[in-house]
Amino acid sequence: MAATILIVDDEAAIREMLGFALTQEGYHYQVAADGEQAWQQINEFRPDLILLDWMLPGISGVDLARRLKREPSTRELPVIMLTARDEEEDKVRGLNVGADDYITKPFSPMELIARIKAVLRRSAPLLSGEVIEVNGLKLDPDSHRLSVGGAPLEMGPTEFRLLHFFLTHLERVYSRGQLIDYVWGNNVYVEERTVDVHIRRLRKSLEPSGHDGLIQTVRGVGYRFSTRS
C-alpha cells in the first residue's frame, strides 16, 4: 500500500508542487495550512510521514514537531522539516526537537523523493533476528520492543535500529561515517552531525534504566557500546 504523506505548509503553491511530486511517485497525500489543522488531520487519519514547514502561522513547525515527539501516540511519526534556514545551528535545532530529516528550500523534487524514501525506509521496523539481552536490556527485533526487567522502554525507530546495531557489535568502536553506512545505509545522505543527535536521543531513552552510560564516546574516533567501565 502506498504511503500517505501530510504536507504542512501555508503556501498553496508549495502544497500544490509537493502534491504533484508525491502523486508522480505513487504516494497519497493530504494537506494542512497551519499547525492546528495539521494536528487535527494527524489524529484523524494518521499519515505515514509529515512534510513540515518550519515557518507556519500560529504554532510554528518546530513547536509542532516538538509536540508530536512528546505525545506517545505520535512519537514515532517520521517528520521531514522544510525550511529556508540553512545555518547549521538551525538544522541541529530541528533535529533536536525530533525531526528525522531536514531539507532546505529551494530543493528539487528528485531530492525530496529520495529523502522521503530514505526516512520511510529507516522508520519501518525492518529488523529481524533473535532476541538480544545485554545487562538486563532486552531487545526484540521482530516485535520491535525494548524492555528492562519486563518494563518497556520507549524510543524512536532510528534509535531502535542504532541500539540494535550496538547490541550486535559490542565493545567495537565505530566512527560516525561507519554508523551512517551500517544503520542508515550507504545510499542515504546523512550528515555526521546527525549521528550525534541520535546518540543523544538514544542515551536519553536509556536513562530511566541506567543503561545510557554503556554508550561510550571515544574521543576523536566515534562511539561504542560497552559493558566495561
PDB file of C-alpha atoms in Angstrom:
ATOM      1  CA  MET A   1       0.000   0.000   0.000  1.00  0.00           C
ATOM      2  CA  ALA A   2       1.333   3.437  -0.924  1.00  0.00           C
ATOM      3  CA  ALA A   3       2.339   5.673   1.968  1.00  0.00           C
ATOM      4  CA  THR A   4       0.171   8.678   2.826  1.00  0.00           C
ATOM      5  CA  ILE A   5       2.082  11.897   3.440  1.00  0.00           C
ATOM      6  CA  LEU A   6       0.791  15.011   5.163  1.00  0.00           C
ATOM      7  CA  ILE A   7       2.057  18.290   3.643  1.00  0.00           C
ATOM      8  CA  VAL A   8       2.025  21.117   6.187  1.00  0.00           C
ATOM      9  CA  ASP A   9       2.791  24.463   4.526  1.00  0.00           C
ATOM     10  CA  ASP A  10       0.980  27.805   4.496  1.00  0.00           C
ATOM     11  CA  GLU A  11       1.820  28.493   0.832  1.00  0.00           C
ATOM     12  CA  ALA A  12      -0.721  26.989  -1.567  1.00  0.00           C
ATOM     13  CA  ALA A  13       1.755  26.926  -4.478  1.00  0.00           C
ATOM     14  CA  ILE A  14       4.222  24.842  -2.461  1.00  0.00           C
ATOM     15  CA  ARG A  15       1.487  22.448  -1.322  1.00  0.00           C
ATOM     16  CA  GLU A  16       0.437  22.005  -4.953  1.00  0.00           C
ATOM     17  CA  MET A  17       4.028  21.438  -6.139  1.00  0.00           C
ATOM     18  CA  LEU A  18       4.724  18.900  -3.396  1.00  0.00           C
ATOM     19  CA  GLY A  19       1.431  17.139  -4.005  1.00  0.00           C
ATOM     20  CA  PHE A  20       2.203  16.779  -7.703  1.00  0.00           C
ATOM     21  CA  ALA A  21       5.665  15.354  -6.979  1.00  0.00           C
ATOM     22  CA  LEU A  22       4.242  12.854  -4.481  1.00  0.00           C
ATOM     23  CA  THR A  23       1.472  11.768  -6.852  1.00  0.00           C
ATOM     24  CA  GLN A  24       4.003  11.175  -9.630  1.00  0.00           C
ATOM     25  CA  GLU A  25       5.806   8.741  -7.299  1.00  0.00           C
ATOM     26  CA  GLY A  26       2.610   6.924  -6.355  1.00  0.00           C
ATOM     27  CA  TYR A  27       2.171   8.392  -2.865  1.00  0.00           C
ATOM     28  CA  HIS A  28      -1.125   9.566  -1.403  1.00  0.00           C
ATOM     29  CA  TYR A  29      -1.145  12.929   0.310  1.00  0.00           C
ATOM     30  CA  GLN A  30      -3.178  15.288   2.463  1.00  0.00           C
ATOM     31  CA  VAL A  31      -2.554  18.992   3.079  1.00  0.00           C
ATOM     32  CA  ALA A  32      -2.739  21.391   6.014  1.00  0.00           C
ATOM     33  CA  ALA A  33      -2.084  25.139   6.004  1.00  0.00           C
ATOM     34  CA  ASP A  34      -1.168  25.553   9.664  1.00  0.00           C
ATOM     35  CA  GLY A  35      -0.168  23.638  12.778  1.00  0.00           C
ATOM     36  CA  GLU A  36      -3.618  23.294  14.332  1.00  0.00           C
ATOM     37  CA  GLN A  37      -5.139  21.980  11.105  1.00  0.00           C
ATOM     38  CA  ALA A  38      -2.213  19.569  10.818  1.00  0.00           C
ATOM     39  CA  TRP A  39      -2.737  18.316  14.375  1.00  0.00           C
ATOM     40  CA  GLN A  40      -6.410  17.592  13.636  1.00  0.00           C
ATOM     41  CA  GLN A  41      -5.596  15.678  10.469  1.00  0.00           C
ATOM     42  CA  ILE A  42      -2.814  13.707  12.149  1.00  0.00           C
ATOM     43  CA  ASN A  43      -5.265  12.481  14.768  1.00  0.00           C
ATOM     44  CA  GLU A  44      -7.931  11.735  12.166  1.00  0.00           C
ATOM     45  CA  PHE A  45      -6.063   9.722   9.549  1.00  0.00           C
ATOM     46  CA  ARG A  46      -2.518   9.186  10.914  1.00  0.00           C
ATOM     47  CA  PRO A  47      -0.132   9.774   7.959  1.00  0.00           C
ATOM     48  CA  ASP A  48       2.954   7.668   7.340  1.00  0.00           C
ATOM     49  CA  LEU A  49       5.195  10.748   7.133  1.00  0.00           C
ATOM     50  CA  ILE A  50       4.877  14.521   7.631  1.00  0.00           C
ATOM     51  CA  LEU A  51       6.482  17.207   5.447  1.00  0.00           C
ATOM     52  CA  LEU A  52       6.539  20.107   7.878  1.00  0.00           C
ATOM     53  CA  ASP A  53       7.372  23.710   7.042  1.00  0.00           C
ATOM     54  CA  TRP A  54       9.459  25.497   9.681  1.00  0.00           C
ATOM     55  CA  MET A  55       7.600  28.833   9.416  1.00  0.00           C
ATOM     56  CA  LEU A  56       3.839  28.474   9.934  1.00  0.00           C
ATOM     57  CA  PRO A  57       1.144  30.894  11.142  1.00  0.00           C
ATOM     58  CA  GLY A  58       0.233  30.290  14.773  1.00  0.00           C
ATOM     59  CA  ILE A  59       2.119  27.284  16.102  1.00  0.00           C
ATOM     60  CA  SER A  60       5.484  27.004  14.323  1.00  0.00           C
ATOM     61  CA  GLY A  61       6.708  23.876  12.584  1.00  0.00           C
ATOM     62  CA  VAL A  62       9.383  23.427  15.264  1.00  0.00           C
ATOM     63  CA  ASP A  63       6.793  23.632  18.044  1.00  0.00           C
ATOM     64  CA  LEU A  64       4.521  21.192  16.230  1.00  0.00           C
ATOM     65  CA  ALA A  65       7.405  18.740  15.787  1.00  0.00           C
ATOM     66  CA  ARG A  66       8.190  19.046  19.496  1.00  0.00           C
ATOM     67  CA  ARG A  67       4.527  18.367  20.332  1.00  0.00           C
ATOM     68  CA  LEU A  68       4.404  15.335  18.038  1.00  0.00           C
ATOM     69  CA  LYS A  69       7.506  13.800  19.583  1.00  0.00           C
ATOM     70  CA  ARG A  70       6.259  14.479  23.117  1.00  0.00           C
ATOM     71  CA  GLU A  71       2.965  12.610  22.649  1.00  0.00           C
ATOM     72  CA  PRO A  72       3.219   8.785  22.900  1.00  0.00           C
ATOM     73  CA  SER A  73       0.590   8.327  20.168  1.00  0.00           C
ATOM     74  CA  THR A  74       2.535  10.373  17.596  1.00  0.00           C
ATOM     75  CA  ARG A  75       6.124   9.990  18.815  1.00  0.00           C
ATOM     76  CA  GLU A  76       7.183   7.601  16.071  1.00  0.00           C
ATOM     77  CA  LEU A  77       5.673   9.515  13.146  1.00  0.00           C
ATOM     78  CA  PRO A  78       8.568  10.469  10.861  1.00  0.00           C
ATOM     79  CA  VAL A  79       8.956  14.203  10.201  1.00  0.00           C
ATOM     80  CA  ILE A  80      10.943  15.977   7.486  1.00  0.00           C
ATOM     81  CA  MET A  81      11.387  19.712   8.117  1.00  0.00           C
ATOM     82  CA  LEU A  82      11.099  22.025   5.102  1.00  0.00           C
ATOM     83  CA  THR A  83      12.741  25.387   5.559  1.00  0.00           C
ATOM     84  CA  ALA A  84      14.671  28.246   4.020  1.00  0.00           C
ATOM     85  CA  ARG A  85      17.012  28.194   7.020  1.00  0.00           C
ATOM     86  CA  ASP A  86      20.351  26.617   6.102  1.00  0.00           C
ATOM     87  CA  GLU A  87      22.515  27.544   9.087  1.00  0.00           C
ATOM     88  CA  GLU A  88      23.986  24.547  10.903  1.00  0.00           C
ATOM     89  CA  GLU A  89      22.533  25.615  14.265  1.00  0.00           C
ATOM     90  CA  ASP A  90      19.055  25.717  12.721  1.00  0.00           C
ATOM     91  CA  LYS A  91      19.496  22.221  11.320  1.00  0.00           C
ATOM     92  CA  VAL A  92      20.631  20.937  14.701  1.00  0.00           C
ATOM     93  CA  ARG A  93      17.689  22.659  16.400  1.00  0.00           C
ATOM     94  CA  GLY A  94      15.265  20.991  14.008  1.00  0.00           C
ATOM     95  CA  LEU A  95      16.826  17.585  14.613  1.00  0.00           C
ATOM     96  CA  ASN A  96      16.891  18.127  18.374  1.00  0.00           C
ATOM     97  CA  VAL A  97      13.136  18.675  18.547  1.00  0.00           C
ATOM     98  CA  GLY A  98      12.612  15.328  16.854  1.00  0.00           C
ATOM     99  CA  ALA A  99      12.744  15.852  13.086  1.00  0.00           C
ATOM    100  CA  ASP A 100      14.024  12.795  11.219  1.00  0.00           C
ATOM    101  CA  ASP A 101      15.484  14.829   8.366  1.00  0.00           C
ATOM    102  CA  TYR A 102      15.849  18.388   7.154  1.00  0.00           C
ATOM    103  CA  ILE A 103      15.689  19.783   3.634  1.00  0.00           C
ATOM    104  CA  THR A 104      16.466  23.378   2.704  1.00  0.00           C
ATOM    105  CA  LYS A 105      14.430  25.360   0.170  1.00  0.00           C
ATOM    106  CA  PRO A 106      14.740  25.538  -2.745  1.00  0.00           C
ATOM    107  CA  PHE A 107      15.059  21.813  -3.395  1.00  0.00           C
ATOM    108  CA  SER A 108      14.414  19.583  -6.369  1.00  0.00           C
ATOM    109  CA  PRO A 109      11.505  17.101  -6.377  1.00  0.00           C
ATOM    110  CA  MET A 110      14.076  14.355  -7.014  1.00  0.00           C
ATOM    111  CA  GLU A 111      15.953  15.216  -3.809  1.00  0.00           C
ATOM    112  CA  LEU A 112      12.710  15.419  -1.832  1.00  0.00           C
ATOM    113  CA  ILE A 113      11.524  11.992  -3.010  1.00  0.00           C
ATOM    114  CA  ALA A 114      14.933  10.483  -2.193  1.00  0.00           C
ATOM    115  CA  ARG A 115      14.753  11.923   1.342  1.00  0.00           C
ATOM    116  CA  ILE A 116      11.183  10.650   1.799  1.00  0.00           C
ATOM    117  CA  LYS A 117      12.110   7.137   0.681  1.00  0.00           C
ATOM    118  CA  ALA A 118      15.130   7.122   2.979  1.00  0.00           C
ATOM    119  CA  VAL A 119      13.169   8.255   6.038  1.00  0.00           C
ATOM    120  CA  LEU A 120      10.330   5.793   5.385  1.00  0.00           C
ATOM    121  CA  ARG A 121      12.879   3.018   4.980  1.00  0.00           C
ATOM    122  CA  ARG A 122      14.597   3.936   8.244  1.00  0.00           C
ATOM    123  CA  SER A 123      11.322   4.307  10.120  1.00  0.00           C
ATOM    124  CA  ALA A 124       9.914   0.934   9.101  1.00  0.00           C
ATOM    125  CA  PRO A 125      10.528  -1.875  11.592  1.00  0.00           C
ATOM    126  CA  LEU A 126      12.528  -3.983   9.135  1.00  0.00           C
ATOM    127  CA  LEU A 127      14.857  -5.582  11.654  1.00  0.00           C
ATOM    128  CA  SER A 128      14.722  -9.304  12.128  1.00  0.00           C
ATOM    129  CA  GLY A 129      16.649 -11.766  14.212  1.00  0.00           C
ATOM    130  CA  GLU A 130      16.866 -13.277  17.673  1.00  0.00           C
ATOM    131  CA  VAL A 131      16.020 -11.503  20.903  1.00  0.00           C
ATOM    132  CA  ILE A 132      19.121  -9.836  22.361  1.00  0.00           C
ATOM    133  CA  GLU A 133      19.713  -9.328  26.082  1.00  0.00           C
ATOM    134  CA  VAL A 134      22.676  -7.370  27.474  1.00  0.00           C
ATOM    135  CA  ASN A 135      22.932  -6.309  31.127  1.00  0.00           C
ATOM    136  CA  GLY A 136      19.199  -6.721  31.607  1.00  0.00           C
ATOM    137  CA  LEU A 137      18.388  -4.733  28.461  1.00  0.00           C
ATOM    138  CA  LYS A 138      16.179  -6.902  26.254  1.00  0.00           C
ATOM    139  CA  LEU A 139      15.603  -6.035  22.584  1.00  0.00           C
ATOM    140  CA  ASP A 140      13.209  -7.991  20.383  1.00  0.00           C
ATOM    141  CA  PRO A 141      13.754  -7.055  16.703  1.00  0.00           C
ATOM    142  CA  ASP A 142      10.709  -8.916  15.392  1.00  0.00           C
ATOM    143  CA  SER A 143       8.180  -7.265  17.708  1.00  0.00           C
ATOM    144  CA  HIS A 144      10.175  -4.005  17.810  1.00  0.00           C
ATOM    145  CA  ARG A 145      10.045  -3.961  21.628  1.00  0.00           C
ATOM    146  CA  LEU A 146      12.633  -2.943  24.181  1.00  0.00           C
ATOM    147  CA  SER A 147      12.385  -3.681  27.903  1.00  0.00           C
ATOM    148  CA  VAL A 148      14.297  -3.870  31.170  1.00  0.00           C
ATOM    149  CA  GLY A 149      13.073  -6.330  33.779  1.00  0.00           C
ATOM    150  CA  GLY A 150       9.785  -6.617  31.927  1.00  0.00           C
ATOM    151  CA  ALA A 151       9.208  -2.846  31.939  1.00  0.00           C
ATOM    152  CA  PRO A 152       9.028  -1.340  28.443  1.00  0.00           C
ATOM    153  CA  LEU A 153      11.363   1.409  27.265  1.00  0.00           C
ATOM    154  CA  GLU A 154      10.197   3.820  24.563  1.00  0.00           C
ATOM    155  CA  MET A 155      12.382   5.173  21.773  1.00  0.00           C
ATOM    156  CA  GLY A 156      12.128   6.278  18.165  1.00  0.00           C
ATOM    157  CA  PRO A 157      12.665   3.905  15.218  1.00  0.00           C
ATOM    158  CA  THR A 158      16.095   5.275  14.266  1.00  0.00           C
ATOM    159  CA  GLU A 159      17.332   4.992  17.855  1.00  0.00           C
ATOM    160  CA  PHE A 160      15.984   1.421  17.965  1.00  0.00           C
ATOM    161  CA  ARG A 161      17.984   0.489  14.868  1.00  0.00           C
ATOM    162  CA  LEU A 162      21.060   2.198  16.275  1.00  0.00           C
ATOM    163  CA  LEU A 163      20.739   0.298  19.553  1.00  0.00           C
ATOM    164  CA  HIS A 164      20.203  -2.985  17.706  1.00  0.00           C
ATOM    165  CA  PHE A 165      23.433  -2.398  15.822  1.00  0.00           C
ATOM    166  CA  PHE A 166      25.346  -1.607  19.014  1.00  0.00           C
ATOM    167  CA  LEU A 167      23.988  -4.660  20.839  1.00  0.00           C
ATOM    168  CA  THR A 168      25.052  -6.930  17.995  1.00  0.00           C
ATOM    169  CA  HIS A 169      28.517  -5.328  17.821  1.00  0.00           C
ATOM    170  CA  LEU A 170      29.533  -4.982  21.455  1.00  0.00           C
ATOM    171  CA  GLU A 171      32.835  -3.389  22.504  1.00  0.00           C
ATOM    172  CA  ARG A 172      33.771  -2.265  18.993  1.00  0.00           C
ATOM    173  CA  VAL A 173      34.316   1.407  18.183  1.00  0.00           C
ATOM    174  CA  TYR A 174      32.555   2.838  15.123  1.00  0.00           C
ATOM    175  CA  SER A 175      33.087   6.214  13.520  1.00  0.00           C
ATOM    176  CA  ARG A 176      30.125   8.413  12.630  1.00  0.00           C
ATOM    177  CA  GLY A 177      30.647   7.564   8.967  1.00  0.00           C
ATOM    178  CA  GLN A 178      30.576   3.836   9.692  1.00  0.00           C
ATOM    179  CA  LEU A 179      27.384   4.173  11.755  1.00  0.00           C
ATOM    180  CA  ILE A 180      25.752   6.056   8.879  1.00  0.00           C
ATOM    181  CA  ASP A 181      26.669   3.246   6.469  1.00  0.00           C
ATOM    182  CA  TYR A 182      25.556   0.423   8.779  1.00  0.00           C
ATOM    183  CA  VAL A 183      22.442   1.961  10.349  1.00  0.00           C
ATOM    184  CA  TRP A 184      21.163   4.436   7.736  1.00  0.00           C
ATOM    185  CA  GLY A 185      22.600   2.796   4.624  1.00  0.00           C
ATOM    186  CA  ASN A 186      25.364   3.979   2.322  1.00  0.00           C
ATOM    187  CA  ASN A 187      22.890   5.148  -0.326  1.00  0.00           C
ATOM    188  CA  VAL A 188      21.389   7.727   2.036  1.00  0.00           C
ATOM    189  CA  TYR A 189      22.764  11.229   2.572  1.00  0.00           C
ATOM    190  CA  VAL A 190      23.044  11.876   6.319  1.00  0.00           C
ATOM    191  CA  GLU A 191      25.347  14.456   7.878  1.00  0.00           C
ATOM    192  CA  GLU A 192      27.736  13.157  10.533  1.00  0.00           C
ATOM    193  CA  ARG A 193      26.319  15.695  12.999  1.00  0.00           C
ATOM    194  CA  THR A 194      23.007  13.861  12.725  1.00  0.00           C
ATOM    195  CA  VAL A 195      24.613  10.793  14.319  1.00  0.00           C
ATOM    196  CA  ASP A 196      25.448  12.838  17.421  1.00  0.00           C
ATOM    197  CA  VAL A 197      21.822  13.969  17.688  1.00  0.00           C
ATOM    198  CA  HIS A 198      20.525  10.389  17.571  1.00  0.00           C
ATOM    199  CA  ILE A 199      23.174   9.219  20.045  1.00  0.00           C
ATOM    200  CA  ARG A 200      21.911  11.872  22.483  1.00  0.00           C
ATOM    201  CA  ARG A 201      18.326  10.735  21.909  1.00  0.00           C
ATOM    202  CA  LEU A 202      19.332   7.108  22.462  1.00  0.00           C
ATOM    203  CA  ARG A 203      21.116   7.925  25.704  1.00  0.00           C
ATOM    204  CA  LYS A 204      18.098   9.893  26.924  1.00  0.00           C
ATOM    205  CA  SER A 205      15.822   6.919  26.174  1.00  0.00           C
ATOM    206  CA  LEU A 206      18.126   4.640  28.152  1.00  0.00           C
ATOM    207  CA  GLU A 207      18.446   6.996  31.137  1.00  0.00           C
ATOM    208  CA  PRO A 208      15.456   5.574  33.087  1.00  0.00           C
ATOM    209  CA  SER A 209      17.069   2.125  33.179  1.00  0.00           C
ATOM    210  CA  GLY A 210      20.584   3.414  33.820  1.00  0.00           C
ATOM    211  CA  HIS A 211      21.949   1.957  30.571  1.00  0.00           C
ATOM    212  CA  ASP A 212      22.800   5.308  29.000  1.00  0.00           C
ATOM    213  CA  GLY A 213      26.392   5.121  30.305  1.00  0.00           C
ATOM    214  CA  LEU A 214      27.036   1.987  28.244  1.00  0.00           C
ATOM    215  CA  ILE A 215      27.123   4.136  25.100  1.00  0.00           C
ATOM    216  CA  GLN A 216      30.636   5.488  25.279  1.00  0.00           C
ATOM    217  CA  THR A 217      32.172   8.327  23.306  1.00  0.00           C
ATOM    218  CA  VAL A 218      35.682   7.546  22.111  1.00  0.00           C
ATOM    219  CA  ARG A 219      37.262  10.942  21.590  1.00  0.00           C
ATOM    220  CA  GLY A 220      38.461  11.531  18.051  1.00  0.00           C
ATOM    221  CA  VAL A 221      37.079   8.199  16.829  1.00  0.00           C
ATOM    222  CA  GLY A 222      33.348   7.668  17.412  1.00  0.00           C
ATOM    223  CA  TYR A 223      31.129   5.577  19.655  1.00  0.00           C
ATOM    224  CA  ARG A 224      30.919   2.091  21.152  1.00  0.00           C
ATOM    225  CA  PHE A 225      28.523   0.135  23.324  1.00  0.00           C
ATOM    226  CA  SER A 226      30.470  -1.392  26.175  1.00  0.00           C
ATOM    227  CA  THR A 227      29.615  -3.169  29.417  1.00  0.00           C
ATOM    228  CA  ARG A 228      33.113  -2.435  30.703  1.00  0.00           C
ATOM    229  CA  SER A 229      33.816   0.653  32.753  1.00  0.00           C
TER     230      SER A 229
END
